[in-house]
Amino acid sequence: MKTAVNRIRGVERDIVQMPQAGDIAPYYEPQGNEVAIFEAAYRKRLPVMLKGPTGCGKTRFLEYMAFQLKRPLVTVSCHEDLTSSDLVGRFLLEGSETVWQDGPLTRAVKAGAICYLDEIVEARTDSTVVIHSLTDHRRRLTIEKKGQEIEAHEDFMLVISYNPGYQTVLKDLKPSTKQRFIALTFDFPPEDIERKIIVNEVPGISPEIAHQLVAAGRKARLLKDHGLEEATSTRALVYAANMMNAGLDPVTACQVAIVNPITDDMELAEALMEIVQAHFAV
Amino acid sequence: MSSKESAINDLLAELKQASFVAHREVEQVLPSIRHHGEDVTLAWIDACRRIFDYDREAGKAFIRGSREAEKVSETVLPWTEQALRFMRWRGSWRALEGFMANLPRAFGSLGHAGERRWAEIGFMWCARQIESGNAYFATPVLDLSGRQGIAGVEQINTPAEELFESRKLLLGTYLAGAIRVRNLLGAQAILPWALRGADIMQSGRVRGEAYFRLESEESLALLLEHLPGFRLTDRNRLLAMLLNIWYGGGFDLKESSWSPEKGRPFVESDGNSLFFPAVMPNRDEAVLAVLHGAGHMRFGTFDRLAMKEMFSEAKVDFPDSGPVSWTPIFMRYGDEALRFQLIFDLCEDLRIDFRIQHLVPNYLQRLLATAHATGTRHPESGAYFDLAVASIEEALAATHPHAVRSKRFGPLLDPAATVADAFRTASVIYSNDELPRIADLEAFYAAYLPGRGPNATRLAHPQERRDPQQQTQARGEQQDQSRDAGEQQDRTAQNAEAGDQQDGQQQEVAGHGDSSGTAMQAADRSDAQQRSDASREKGVPYPEWDYREARYKRNWSWVQEKKLAESNMAETNRLMNQYADALKRLKKAIQSQKPTRLAPLLRQLDGDDMDLNAVVSYVVEKRAGRSPKPAIYRRREMRQREVAVTLLADMSTSIMQHLPEGGGRLVDRVRAGVLLFAESMEEVGDSYSIAGFCSKYRDNVSYYTIKDFDEPLSQDVRSQIGGMSGRLATRMGAAIRHATARFEGIESRRRLLLILSDGRPEDYDDGGDRRYLHEDTRMAVKEAVAKGVHPFCITVDTMANQYLPQIFGRGHYMVLDHINSLPNKLPEIYLRLRR
C-alpha cells in the first residue's frame, strides 16, 4: 500500500531492498527535531538508539528515515535465543561443499543498508557484543568463523531500539553498549500530532472522533502507575479508529482495541471503560 | 331520670372524689360517648372507674385517649373491653398508655378486624412478659405495620415469637431494630439478622443489646452486607483510579460513618478529604458523586477568599484559622434554613458541575440521564429536583457556542465564578421564587440530584489559593506538555509536610493502639537490646549523601545487623491457613511457568538429545577444515537464571497502623506478603534472602536478617516472619547500602533488591528536611546499580508517585493501590521482574 516492502505481495524477496522510484513514503509525523538529529547522525554514520514505549512510532520513524535517506532497511527482531550467528551468518552444507551464508547484519554491512535491531535487550548479551566493533570508529564486522573482517560499506548504519519498562529491570543493556549510541527518546506524541496521525492513518475518520480518541488515550495513560504494564499506545488508538471505520460503534471499538488488550485486571478495565464511555457515550 | 343515668351520675361523683383531674377529663370526653346510648356510656364510665382504681396513670391514659379512639372507630365498647383486659397483668399501665395512644392509628390504618388482631398480638406479649407487651404497645402502629396493614405486623411478630420461644429474646430488645431492618432490607432479612443477634446476646448482654440497637460494628456490617447497591468500600480502587484519571489524583478518600438508617447516602467533602458512604444505590450515582465531590475540592467551594467573601456578605464572622462551620449562614434563615440550603446547594452544585463538564466529557449528560432514570419525585421537594434538572439542561445548552445564558443561572457558568457567586444567586432565587418550604429531612434529602448532596454537612477546611490541591490540578493539566523539574520539587516538599503530620499520627496510633500484648513486649525488649547493642557495637558504617553540600559524609550511618528477637508461629499458621488458597494458586502458576524455564540448553558438550543446528554447523565446520568443539547436544534442565533476590521490608512504626477500612493492620498484610513470597521462592528455586530494617538516628540503623541466602526456609524463619512488627523510622539509604553489601559473595549474575515500603524515607534526625533522606536514598540506589544490584520498590503509599520516580527512577517502582493485594501481588511482581 505505502511502502516498498509491500510492492510485491506474497512473493519472497531479498531482505535488502532499496527504495524504488515511485514508492510512496511511509507516513510519519515528526514530533520534534528527531528527523534532524537522525539525519545528522546519518551524515556522520553514528549508530542510533531509539528508546520509547511500545507503539509510539519507533519502527515507523525508521522506515520513514530509511526512505528519506534512500537506504534499504534490514530489520531483525531480537528474541531470547538469538545467537551471534543468527546475525552474522553461518556455514551451510551444499552437496559435499560447505557454503557460507551471510546473516542479516553482514548483508546490511556489505550493502550499506540501515540495520535495525528491534528490542535489542531481548537478545542474549553475547550476541549483542558482535555489534561493538561496528559501533565505534572501526566500523568493522568480525566474522569469527571465517576468520575474516569486513569494513562496513560507507552508507551502513546501525540502529537499535529498546523499551525501558520495568519488566526489563534485569534485562538492561550494558552501559558499555549503550554509550556507543546516539540516543533518541520517543514518547507518545502531543495531542495535536496524535490527532493528525489518526486522521492520516485511518482515512475517513472524522476529526471529531480523532479528537475524542486522543483525549481518551491521554486519560488512559494516566493509569500506567496503577498496574498497567504498558500505556495505551498511539497504535492502539489507530486500531480503535480502524475498527470504528470498519463500522463498529465507538465504545465497542475502544473496548476491543484499547481496553481488552492491555489488561486482564477487571477493575482497571472498568476504569478504562469509564474513560471510553465518558468520551463516546451520548 | 332513668336508673342508668343515676348510676352514671353516681359513678361520676365517686370519680370526682377520687380524683378531681380525672373527673374533669371524663366530663370533657363524656359528650362524645353519650350519643352511643346510656348502656355504652355506663359501661365506659365503669371502665374508667375500674381502670383508674387499678392504676391512676392507666386510668388517666384511658380517659385521655378515649375521645380520639371514639372519633376514629365510631365505637366505644370494643376498645373499652380491650382496655379492661390490661388489668389482668401487673405493671401494665405503660402498655395501656401505649395502647390508647395507638388506638386511633390502629383503627385508621388497620380497620376494625386489623385492630382486633393487633390488640390480640399485644395481649399475648403481655401474657408472655409484660415488658415485651409495653414495648409492643409503645411502638407506633405505622412502624409495626410498615404501611402493609396487619400483615406487616404479623411479619414483624412471627420471628419475634419464634425467638422468644427458642432463645428467650425479649420483644423490647428486638422490636426497634427489626423495624429498621425491615425498612432497609425487607422482611426476609429480619430473621437471619435477629438469629445472629440472639447468638451475640448469649455471648454478652451489652454486646447483644448494641447489636439490636444497630449500633455495633457487627450488626452494621451485616446490614451493609445485605444492602443492595454499589459498594464503594469494595470499589475503592476503581474510584481512586477514576479520580486519578479525571483530576490527576491527590485526593484523600475516606469512608464516612454513614449507616443505612441515616437516610440517603451522600459523598461529602470537608475540603481536605472526600468521605464516601459504604453503599450507594447504583454505580452511576456513586461515580457521579465521587467526581462531584472532587469537583468541590478542585473548583473552589472551599477556597478561603471566596468563602470569606460569602461569609461577609451573609454578615457572618469568618474565623481566621481552623475549620469553618457553614451552619451560621443557614441559621440566618430560621425556619427557611433547609429551603435556603437547598437553593444554595443547587447553585453551587451547578457551578461545580459545569466546571467538571470541561474536565470530564459528557458529565452533565450522564448526570441528566441518571436523574431522569431516578423516576418518582418526592412530593414535597420535587420542585427542587425539577429546578436542578432544568438548571443542568440550561448548563448543557450553554456548552454550545453562542448559546444564550439566562440571567438566573448564567453568572454561575462563568469560569471565574466562585462559591460567593453561588451564594448571591441563591439569595436572589430565595427571595424571588416560590419554592416550597421543606420541613422533613427525607424530603430534603430527596431534593438532591443523584451524585449531589448537602455540601455543608462537615466543618469546612478552607483552602488557600495556591495550595497543593490546585497545584496538582495545574500539573494534571499541564503534565503532558511540560515537566518542570522545579515545580515537582516544590510539590514534593509540600507533600512532605503533609506526610509529616500523617506520620506523627501514625506513630501515635501505633504507640497506644497496639494492644496485641506479646508483640509489644517483644518490641520493647528488642528496643532495650538495641540500646545495649549500640553501646557495645556500633555496627558497619556507610557513607551518606548530603545534597546540600553535594558530598558524601564518611562513616555517617551505622548499620547493626541483628536477629529478629520475636517470633510468632501461631500467627504464621494463621496466615498460612488464611492464604492457603492464594498460595496454592501461586504455586500452580509457578509450576505452569516451569516448562518455559526448562528451556533446552543448546550446544552442550553432553546431553540427551542432538541439537540439530549445532550438528549441522559442527559437520560444516569440520568439512571446512576447522576443528569445532563437539558441542552438539541439547539438554533440558532447569535453566540457570542465576537470579538472587533480597526482599527488604520496611519495619518502621507506620506499618503498625490499622487499615482505614478495618480488617486488621498493615503489618498483617506485610507478614502475609513476605510469607507467600518465601513459600513461592521455594517453588521457584532462586536464591533469596529476607530482611527487615528500621532506624533511630544515623548511628542506629537496625538490619534484621530473617533469612539469609544459603539458609533453608525453616520453621524458625517462618515463625520470625509471623513475628515481624513495626518500630522506629525509615532510613532507607543505609539499609539499601547494607543489603547491597550483603550481595557480595553471592555468585549470581542478576541481583534484585525488592524493597517493600509504606512511606517515604525519614528518620528522627533528618531535621524536617525530607529532601535530605530522599537524596541519600537516591544515591544509595545509584550505588547499588553500579554494583550490579537492581533495586525495585513496591509501596502501598498512594502518594508514592510523587517521590519514588525521583528516587528509584521511572519503571523501578510500583504502587499498589490497595494493601490487601500485597500478599498475592508480591510473588507475582517478582516473577514478572525476573522474566
Coordinates of C-alpha atoms in Angstrom, one line a residue, chain B residues 277-654:
Chain B
P277 CA -20.6 6.0 52.2
A278 CA -20.3 2.3 52.2
V279 CA -23.1 1.8 49.7
M280 CA -24.8 3.9 47.1
P281 CA -27.9 2.9 45.1
N282 CA -26.1 2.3 41.8
R283 CA -22.8 2.6 40.1
D284 CA -23.7 5.7 38.1
E285 CA -24.7 7.6 41.2
A286 CA -21.5 6.6 43.0
V287 CA -19.2 7.6 40.2
L288 CA -21.1 10.9 39.7
A289 CA -21.0 11.5 43.4
V290 CA -17.2 11.0 43.7
L291 CA -16.5 13.1 40.7
H292 CA -18.8 15.8 42.0
G293 CA -17.3 15.7 45.5
A294 CA -13.8 16.0 44.0
G295 CA -15.1 18.9 41.9
H296 CA -16.0 20.8 45.0
M297 CA -12.5 20.4 46.3
R298 CA -10.9 21.3 43.0
F299 CA -13.1 24.2 41.9
G300 CA -13.0 26.3 45.0
T301 CA -16.0 25.5 47.1
F302 CA -13.5 25.6 50.0
D303 CA -11.5 28.5 48.6
R304 CA -10.6 30.7 51.6
L305 CA -11.0 34.0 49.9
A306 CA -14.3 33.1 48.2
M307 CA -15.7 31.6 51.4
K308 CA -14.7 34.8 53.3
E309 CA -16.4 36.9 50.7
M310 CA -19.5 34.8 51.0
F311 CA -19.5 34.9 54.8
S312 CA -19.0 38.7 54.9
E313 CA -21.9 39.1 52.5
A314 CA -24.0 36.9 54.8
K315 CA -22.7 39.1 57.7
V316 CA -21.4 36.1 59.5
D317 CA -17.9 36.1 61.1
F318 CA -15.3 34.1 59.3
P319 CA -12.6 32.6 61.5
D320 CA -9.0 33.4 60.5
S321 CA -7.8 29.9 61.0
G322 CA -9.1 26.4 61.7
P323 CA -12.1 24.7 60.3
V324 CA -15.2 26.7 59.5
S325 CA -18.8 25.8 60.1
W326 CA -21.4 26.6 57.4
T327 CA -24.2 26.5 59.9
P328 CA -24.3 30.2 60.8
I329 CA -25.1 31.0 57.2
F330 CA -28.1 28.9 57.1
M331 CA -29.2 29.7 60.6
R332 CA -29.9 33.3 59.4
Y333 CA -32.9 31.8 57.5
G334 CA -34.5 30.3 60.6
D335 CA -37.4 28.1 59.6
E336 CA -36.5 28.5 56.0
A337 CA -33.0 27.2 56.6
L338 CA -33.5 24.0 54.7
R339 CA -35.1 25.8 51.9
F340 CA -32.2 28.2 51.5
Q341 CA -29.7 25.4 51.9
L342 CA -31.3 23.5 49.0
I343 CA -31.2 26.6 46.8
F344 CA -27.6 27.4 47.7
D345 CA -26.5 23.8 47.1
L346 CA -28.4 23.8 43.8
C347 CA -26.5 26.9 42.7
E348 CA -23.1 25.8 44.0
D349 CA -23.5 22.3 42.5
L350 CA -24.5 23.8 39.2
R351 CA -21.3 25.9 39.2
I352 CA -19.2 22.9 40.1
D353 CA -20.8 20.5 37.7
F354 CA -20.4 23.0 34.8
R355 CA -16.7 23.2 35.6
I356 CA -16.5 19.4 35.8
Q357 CA -18.0 19.1 32.4
H358 CA -14.9 20.7 30.9
L359 CA -12.8 18.1 32.6
V360 CA -15.0 15.0 32.2
P361 CA -16.6 14.8 28.8
N362 CA -20.4 14.1 28.9
Y363 CA -20.5 14.5 32.6
L364 CA -23.7 16.7 32.5
Q365 CA -25.3 14.3 30.0
R366 CA -24.7 11.4 32.4
L367 CA -26.0 13.4 35.3
L368 CA -29.1 14.2 33.4
A369 CA -29.6 10.6 32.3
T370 CA -29.2 9.3 35.8
A371 CA -31.5 12.0 37.2
H372 CA -34.2 11.0 34.6
A373 CA -33.8 7.4 35.5
T374 CA -34.5 8.1 39.1
G375 CA -38.2 8.3 38.3
T376 CA -40.6 9.5 41.0
R377 CA -40.0 12.7 42.8
H378 CA -40.6 13.2 46.4
P379 CA -44.0 15.1 46.6
E380 CA -42.6 17.9 48.9
S381 CA -39.3 18.6 47.2
G382 CA -40.0 17.6 43.6
A383 CA -39.9 21.2 42.7
Y384 CA -36.2 21.5 43.7
F385 CA -35.3 18.3 41.9
D386 CA -37.0 19.7 38.7
L387 CA -35.4 23.0 39.0
A388 CA -32.0 21.3 39.4
V389 CA -32.7 19.3 36.3
A390 CA -33.7 22.4 34.4
S391 CA -30.5 24.2 35.5
I392 CA -28.4 21.3 34.2
E393 CA -30.2 21.4 30.9
E394 CA -29.5 25.1 30.7
A395 CA -25.9 24.5 31.5
L396 CA -25.7 21.8 28.9
A397 CA -27.1 24.2 26.3
A398 CA -24.5 26.7 27.4
T399 CA -21.7 24.4 26.4
H400 CA -22.6 25.1 22.8
P401 CA -21.0 28.2 21.3
H402 CA -23.2 31.3 21.0
A403 CA -25.7 29.9 23.5
V404 CA -27.7 32.4 25.4
R405 CA -27.2 32.2 29.1
S406 CA -30.2 33.1 31.3
K407 CA -30.0 35.8 33.9
R408 CA -30.8 33.4 36.7
F409 CA -28.0 30.8 36.3
G410 CA -25.8 32.4 33.7
P411 CA -23.4 34.0 36.2
L412 CA -22.6 30.6 37.7
L413 CA -21.4 29.3 34.4
D414 CA -18.7 31.9 34.2
P415 CA -15.3 30.1 34.8
A416 CA -14.4 32.9 37.2
A417 CA -17.5 32.4 39.4
T418 CA -16.9 31.4 43.0
V419 CA -18.8 30.0 45.9
A420 CA -19.7 33.6 46.8
D421 CA -21.4 34.0 43.4
A422 CA -23.4 30.9 44.1
F423 CA -24.4 32.4 47.4
R424 CA -25.6 35.6 45.7
T425 CA -27.5 33.7 43.0
A426 CA -29.1 31.6 45.7
S427 CA -30.1 34.7 47.7
V428 CA -31.9 36.1 44.6
I429 CA -33.7 32.8 43.9
Y430 CA -34.6 32.5 47.5
S431 CA -36.4 35.8 47.6
N432 CA -38.0 35.7 44.2
D433 CA -39.0 32.1 43.6
E434 CA -41.8 30.2 45.1
L435 CA -40.1 27.0 46.0
P436 CA -42.0 25.2 48.8
R437 CA -40.7 25.2 52.3
I438 CA -39.1 21.9 53.4
A439 CA -39.5 20.7 56.9
D440 CA -39.0 17.0 56.6
L441 CA -35.4 15.6 56.3
E442 CA -36.4 12.8 54.0
A443 CA -37.9 15.4 51.6
F444 CA -34.8 17.5 52.0
Y445 CA -32.5 14.6 51.0
A446 CA -34.7 13.6 48.1
A447 CA -34.4 17.0 46.6
Y448 CA -30.8 16.3 45.5
L449 CA -29.9 15.0 42.1
P450 CA -28.1 11.7 42.0
G451 CA -24.5 12.3 42.8
R452 CA -25.1 15.6 44.5
G453 CA -25.7 16.0 48.2
P454 CA -25.7 18.6 51.0
N455 CA -22.5 20.5 50.8
A456 CA -22.4 21.8 54.2
T457 CA -22.5 18.7 56.3
R458 CA -19.0 18.9 57.6
L459 CA -16.8 21.6 59.0
A460 CA -15.0 23.1 56.1
H461 CA -11.3 23.4 55.9
P462 CA -10.7 26.4 53.7
Q463 CA -8.0 26.1 51.1
E464 CA -5.5 28.7 50.3
R465 CA -5.5 29.8 46.7
R466 CA -2.1 28.3 45.9
D467 CA -2.5 25.1 47.8
P468 CA -1.1 21.7 46.8
Q469 CA -4.5 20.6 45.6
Q470 CA -4.7 23.3 43.0
Q471 CA -1.1 22.8 42.0
T472 CA -1.7 19.2 41.4
Q473 CA -4.6 20.2 39.2
A474 CA -2.4 22.6 37.3
R475 CA 0.0 19.8 36.9
G476 CA -2.6 17.4 35.8
E477 CA -3.5 19.7 33.0
Q478 CA 0.0 20.5 32.0
Q479 CA 1.9 17.4 32.6
D480 CA 1.7 16.3 29.1
Q481 CA 3.2 19.5 27.8
S482 CA 5.9 20.2 30.2
R483 CA 7.6 18.6 33.1
D484 CA 9.0 21.3 35.2
A485 CA 11.5 19.9 37.5
G486 CA 11.4 22.9 39.8
E487 CA 7.8 22.6 40.3
Q488 CA 8.0 19.0 41.0
Q489 CA 10.5 19.6 43.7
D490 CA 8.2 22.2 45.2
R491 CA 5.4 19.8 45.2
T492 CA 7.4 17.1 46.8
A493 CA 8.3 19.4 49.6
Q494 CA 4.7 20.3 50.3
N495 CA 3.6 16.8 50.3
A496 CA 6.5 16.0 52.6
E497 CA 4.8 18.3 55.2
A498 CA 1.6 16.5 54.8
G499 CA 3.4 13.2 55.2
D500 CA 5.0 14.5 58.3
Q501 CA 1.7 15.2 60.0
Q502 CA 0.4 11.9 59.0
D503 CA 3.4 10.0 60.2
G504 CA 3.1 11.8 63.5
Q505 CA -0.4 10.4 63.9
Q506 CA 0.6 7.0 62.8
Q507 CA 3.2 6.8 65.4
E508 CA 0.7 7.8 68.0
V509 CA -1.7 5.2 66.7
A510 CA 0.9 2.6 66.8
G511 CA 2.2 3.7 70.2
H512 CA -1.1 3.3 72.0
G513 CA -3.3 1.4 69.7
D514 CA -1.3 -1.8 69.6
S515 CA -2.7 -4.0 72.2
S516 CA -1.5 -7.3 71.0
G517 CA 0.5 -7.7 74.1
T518 CA 3.2 -10.1 73.2
A519 CA 4.2 -8.3 70.1
M520 CA 4.6 -5.1 72.1
Q521 CA 6.5 -6.6 74.8
A522 CA 8.8 -8.3 72.4
A523 CA 9.3 -5.0 70.6
D524 CA 10.1 -3.3 73.8
R525 CA 12.5 -6.0 74.7
S526 CA 14.3 -5.7 71.4
D527 CA 14.5 -1.9 71.8
A528 CA 16.2 -2.4 75.0
Q529 CA 18.5 -4.8 73.3
Q530 CA 19.2 -2.3 70.6
R531 CA 20.4 0.2 73.1
S532 CA 22.7 -2.2 74.8
D533 CA 23.9 -3.5 71.5
A534 CA 24.5 0.0 70.3
S535 CA 26.8 0.8 73.2
R536 CA 28.6 -2.5 72.7
E537 CA 28.9 -2.4 69.0
K538 CA 28.5 0.4 66.5
G539 CA 28.0 -1.9 63.5
V540 CA 29.0 -1.3 60.0
P541 CA 29.5 2.3 58.8
Y542 CA 28.2 3.6 55.5
P543 CA 28.6 7.0 53.9
E544 CA 25.6 9.2 53.5
W545 CA 25.0 11.7 50.7
D546 CA 24.4 15.3 51.7
Y547 CA 22.8 17.1 48.8
R548 CA 23.2 20.5 50.5
E549 CA 26.9 20.1 50.3
A550 CA 26.9 17.8 47.3
R551 CA 29.2 15.4 49.0
Y552 CA 29.3 12.1 50.9
K553 CA 29.6 12.2 54.7
R554 CA 32.0 9.5 55.6
N555 CA 31.0 6.8 58.0
W556 CA 27.9 8.6 58.7
S557 CA 25.2 6.0 59.1
W558 CA 25.9 2.9 61.2
V559 CA 24.0 -0.4 60.5
Q560 CA 23.8 -3.1 63.1
E561 CA 22.9 -6.5 62.0
K562 CA 20.6 -8.3 64.3
K563 CA 18.4 -11.3 64.6
L564 CA 14.7 -10.6 65.0
A565 CA 14.0 -11.3 68.6
E566 CA 10.3 -12.0 68.4
S567 CA 8.7 -14.9 66.6
N568 CA 5.1 -16.0 66.4
M569 CA 4.4 -19.4 65.0
A570 CA 0.7 -19.1 65.8
E571 CA 0.4 -16.0 63.5
T572 CA 2.3 -17.8 60.8
N573 CA 0.0 -20.7 60.9
R574 CA -3.0 -18.4 60.9
L575 CA -1.7 -16.7 57.9
M576 CA -0.8 -19.9 56.2
N577 CA -4.4 -21.0 56.7
Q578 CA -5.8 -17.7 55.6
Y579 CA -3.8 -17.6 52.4
A580 CA -3.7 -21.3 51.7
D581 CA -5.8 -20.9 48.6
A582 CA -3.7 -18.0 47.3
L583 CA -0.6 -20.0 47.9
K584 CA -1.9 -23.0 46.1
R585 CA -2.8 -20.7 43.1
L586 CA 0.6 -19.1 43.2
K587 CA 2.4 -22.4 43.3
K588 CA 0.3 -23.7 40.4
A589 CA 1.2 -20.5 38.5
I590 CA 4.8 -21.0 39.1
Q591 CA 4.7 -24.7 38.1
S592 CA 2.9 -23.8 34.9
Q593 CA 5.7 -21.4 34.2
K594 CA 8.3 -24.1 34.7
P595 CA 8.2 -25.7 31.3
T596 CA 9.4 -22.5 29.8
R597 CA 12.1 -22.3 32.3
L598 CA 13.1 -25.8 31.5
A599 CA 14.2 -24.4 28.2
P600 CA 16.5 -26.6 26.2
L601 CA 20.1 -25.8 26.7
L602 CA 21.6 -25.7 23.3
R603 CA 25.2 -26.5 22.2
Q604 CA 26.1 -28.6 25.2
L605 CA 29.0 -30.9 25.3
D606 CA 26.7 -33.7 26.6
G607 CA 23.0 -34.1 26.8
D608 CA 20.1 -36.4 26.0
D609 CA 19.3 -35.1 22.5
M610 CA 21.0 -33.8 19.4
D611 CA 20.9 -30.1 18.7
L612 CA 20.3 -30.2 15.0
N613 CA 21.6 -26.7 14.3
A614 CA 24.8 -27.5 16.3
V615 CA 25.3 -30.8 14.5
V616 CA 24.9 -29.1 11.1
S617 CA 27.4 -26.4 11.9
Y618 CA 29.7 -28.9 13.5
V619 CA 29.8 -31.0 10.4
V620 CA 30.0 -28.0 8.2
E621 CA 32.9 -26.6 10.1
K622 CA 34.6 -30.0 10.2
R623 CA 34.3 -30.2 6.5
A624 CA 35.6 -26.7 6.1
G625 CA 38.7 -27.9 7.7
R626 CA 38.3 -26.4 11.1
S627 CA 38.2 -28.3 14.3
P628 CA 35.0 -27.1 16.1
K629 CA 34.1 -28.0 19.7
P630 CA 31.8 -31.1 19.7
A631 CA 29.1 -29.2 21.5
I632 CA 26.3 -30.7 19.6
Y633 CA 23.9 -31.8 22.3
R634 CA 20.9 -30.3 23.9
R635 CA 19.8 -30.8 27.4
R636 CA 16.5 -30.0 29.1
E637 CA 17.0 -28.9 32.6
M638 CA 16.4 -26.1 35.0
R639 CA 17.9 -23.1 33.3
Q640 CA 20.4 -21.4 35.4
R641 CA 18.8 -18.0 35.5
E642 CA 21.2 -17.1 38.3
V643 CA 18.9 -14.7 40.0
A644 CA 19.5 -13.8 43.6
V645 CA 17.0 -11.6 45.3
T646 CA 16.7 -9.9 48.7
L647 CA 13.3 -8.9 50.0
L648 CA 13.9 -5.9 52.2
A649 CA 10.9 -4.9 54.3
D650 CA 10.4 -1.5 55.8
M651 CA 9.7 -2.2 59.5
S652 CA 9.0 1.3 60.7
T653 CA 6.2 2.2 63.1
S654 CA 3.9 3.1 60.4

